[in-house]
Coordinates of N, CA and C in Angstrom, one line a residue:
M1 N -328.8 -20.0 -22.3 CA -327.6 -19.4 -21.6 C -326.5 -19.1 -22.6
K2 N -325.8 -18.0 -22.3 CA -324.7 -17.7 -23.2 C -323.4 -18.3 -22.7
S3 N -322.6 -18.8 -23.6 CA -321.4 -19.3 -23.1 C -320.3 -18.3 -23.2
N4 N -319.4 -18.3 -22.3 CA -318.3 -17.3 -22.2 C -317.0 -17.9 -22.6
K5 N -317.0 -18.4 -23.8 CA -315.8 -19.0 -24.4 C -314.8 -18.0 -24.8
K6 N -313.6 -18.1 -24.5 CA -312.6 -17.2 -25.0 C -312.1 -17.7 -26.4
I7 N -312.0 -16.7 -27.3 CA -311.6 -17.0 -28.6 C -310.1 -16.6 -28.8
S8 N -309.3 -17.6 -29.2 CA -307.9 -17.3 -29.4 C -307.7 -16.4 -30.7
A9 N -306.5 -15.9 -30.8 CA -306.2 -15.0 -32.0 C -306.4 -15.7 -33.3
D10 N -306.1 -17.0 -33.3 CA -306.2 -17.8 -34.5 C -307.7 -18.1 -34.9
Q11 N -308.5 -18.1 -34.0 CA -309.9 -18.4 -34.2 C -310.8 -17.2 -34.1
S12 N -310.3 -16.0 -34.4 CA -311.0 -14.8 -34.3 C -312.1 -14.7 -35.3
M13 N -313.0 -13.8 -35.1 CA -314.1 -13.6 -36.0 C -313.9 -12.5 -37.0
R14 N -312.6 -12.2 -37.3 CA -312.3 -11.2 -38.3 C -312.8 -11.7 -39.7
P15 N -313.2 -10.7 -40.6 CA -313.5 -11.0 -41.9 C -312.2 -11.5 -42.7
I16 N -312.4 -12.3 -43.7 CA -311.3 -12.9 -44.5 C -310.4 -11.8 -45.0
Y17 N -310.9 -10.7 -45.5 CA -310.0 -9.6 -46.0 C -309.1 -9.0 -45.0
A18 N -309.6 -8.9 -43.7 CA -308.8 -8.4 -42.6 C -307.7 -9.4 -42.3
K19 N -308.0 -10.6 -42.3 CA -307.0 -11.6 -42.0 C -305.9 -11.6 -43.1
R20 N -306.3 -11.4 -44.3 CA -305.3 -11.4 -45.4 C -304.4 -10.1 -45.3
A21 N -305.0 -9.0 -44.9 CA -304.2 -7.8 -44.8 C -303.2 -7.9 -43.6
I22 N -303.6 -8.5 -42.5 CA -302.7 -8.7 -41.4 C -301.6 -9.6 -41.8
E23 N -301.9 -10.7 -42.5 CA -300.8 -11.6 -43.0 C -299.9 -10.9 -43.9
A24 N -300.4 -10.1 -44.8 CA -299.6 -9.4 -45.8 C -298.7 -8.4 -45.1
A25 N -299.2 -7.8 -44.0 CA -298.4 -6.8 -43.3 C -297.3 -7.5 -42.5
R26 N -297.6 -8.7 -42.0 CA -296.6 -9.5 -41.3 C -295.4 -9.9 -42.2
N27 N -295.8 -10.3 -43.4 CA -294.9 -10.9 -44.4 C -294.1 -9.8 -45.2
G28 N -294.6 -8.5 -45.1 CA -294.0 -7.4 -45.8 C -294.5 -7.4 -47.2
N29 N -295.6 -8.0 -47.5 CA -296.2 -8.0 -48.9 C -297.3 -7.0 -49.1
L30 N -297.6 -6.1 -48.2 CA -298.6 -5.2 -48.3 C -298.2 -4.0 -49.2
R31 N -299.1 -3.8 -50.2 CA -298.8 -2.7 -51.2 C -299.2 -1.4 -50.6
P32 N -298.5 -0.3 -51.0 CA -298.9 1.0 -50.5 C -300.3 1.4 -51.0
A33 N -300.9 2.4 -50.4 CA -302.3 2.8 -50.6 C -302.5 3.3 -52.1
L34 N -301.5 3.9 -52.7 CA -301.7 4.4 -54.1 C -301.0 3.5 -55.1
F35 N -300.8 2.3 -54.8 CA -300.1 1.3 -55.7 C -300.9 1.2 -57.0
Y36 N -302.2 1.0 -56.9 CA -303.1 0.7 -58.1 C -303.4 1.9 -58.9
T37 N -303.2 3.1 -58.3 CA -303.6 4.3 -59.0 C -302.4 4.9 -59.9
E38 N -301.2 4.2 -59.7 CA -300.0 4.6 -60.5 C -299.6 6.0 -60.1
Q39 N -299.9 6.5 -59.0 CA -299.5 7.8 -58.5 C -298.3 7.6 -57.6
E40 N -297.4 8.5 -57.7 CA -296.2 8.4 -56.8 C -296.3 9.4 -55.7
Q41 N -296.2 9.0 -54.5 CA -296.1 9.9 -53.3 C -295.0 9.4 -52.4
T42 N -294.0 10.2 -52.2 CA -292.9 9.8 -51.3 C -292.9 10.7 -50.1
P43 N -293.0 10.2 -48.9 CA -292.9 11.1 -47.7 C -291.6 11.9 -47.7
C44 N -291.7 13.1 -47.3 CA -290.5 13.9 -47.1 C -290.8 14.9 -45.9
D45 N -289.8 15.8 -45.6 CA -290.0 16.7 -44.5 C -291.1 17.7 -44.7
A46 N -291.4 18.1 -46.0 CA -292.4 19.1 -46.3 C -293.8 18.5 -46.5
G47 N -293.9 17.2 -46.3 CA -295.1 16.5 -46.5 C -295.0 15.3 -47.5
V48 N -295.4 15.5 -48.7 CA -295.4 14.4 -49.7 C -294.8 15.0 -51.0
W49 N -293.8 14.2 -51.6 CA -293.2 14.6 -52.8 C -293.8 13.7 -53.9
E50 N -294.2 14.4 -55.0 CA -294.7 13.7 -56.2 C -293.9 14.0 -57.4
S51 N -293.7 13.1 -58.3 CA -292.9 13.3 -59.5 C -293.6 14.4 -60.4
R52 N -292.8 15.0 -61.2 CA -293.4 16.0 -62.1 C -294.4 15.4 -63.1
Q53 N -294.2 14.2 -63.5 CA -295.2 13.5 -64.4 C -296.6 13.4 -63.7
T54 N -296.6 13.0 -62.4 CA -297.8 12.9 -61.7 C -298.5 14.2 -61.5
V55 N -297.7 15.3 -61.2 CA -298.3 16.6 -61.0 C -298.9 17.1 -62.3
N56 N -298.2 16.9 -63.4 CA -298.7 17.4 -64.7 C -300.0 16.6 -65.1
R57 N -300.0 15.3 -64.8 CA -301.2 14.6 -65.1 C -302.4 15.1 -64.3
K58 N -302.2 15.4 -63.0 CA -303.3 16.0 -62.2 C -303.7 17.3 -62.7
L59 N -302.8 18.2 -63.1 CA -303.1 19.5 -63.6 C -304.0 19.4 -64.9
K60 N -303.6 18.5 -65.8 CA -304.3 18.3 -67.0 C -305.7 17.8 -66.8
E61 N -305.9 16.9 -65.8 CA -307.2 16.4 -65.5 C -308.1 17.5 -64.9
K62 N -307.5 18.4 -64.1 CA -308.3 19.5 -63.6 C -308.7 20.5 -64.7
E63 N -307.9 20.6 -65.7 CA -308.2 21.5 -66.9 C -309.3 20.9 -67.7
E64 N -309.3 19.6 -67.9 CA -310.3 18.9 -68.7 C -311.6 18.7 -67.9
F65 N -311.5 18.4 -66.6 CA -312.7 18.2 -65.8 C -312.6 19.1 -64.6
P66 N -312.9 20.4 -64.7 CA -312.8 21.3 -63.6 C -313.7 21.1 -62.4
L67 N -314.8 20.4 -62.6 CA -315.8 20.2 -61.5 C -315.7 18.8 -60.9
G68 N -314.7 18.0 -61.3 CA -314.6 16.7 -60.8 C -314.3 15.7 -61.8

């Protein structure tokens, strides 16, 4: 027979990485998506603003590796 026990939020079956992400978001310690890539993207009215250094780096990579 299956038991119909209710699981509280503290005893959930979430993976450990999901629990850590939730705790980081609650504490305000969650890093932005592009933190480890060292790319700058700032939201603005026109979409996303990137520094000239980031744009130049991307253009150079496309010249050196045009197919990917």
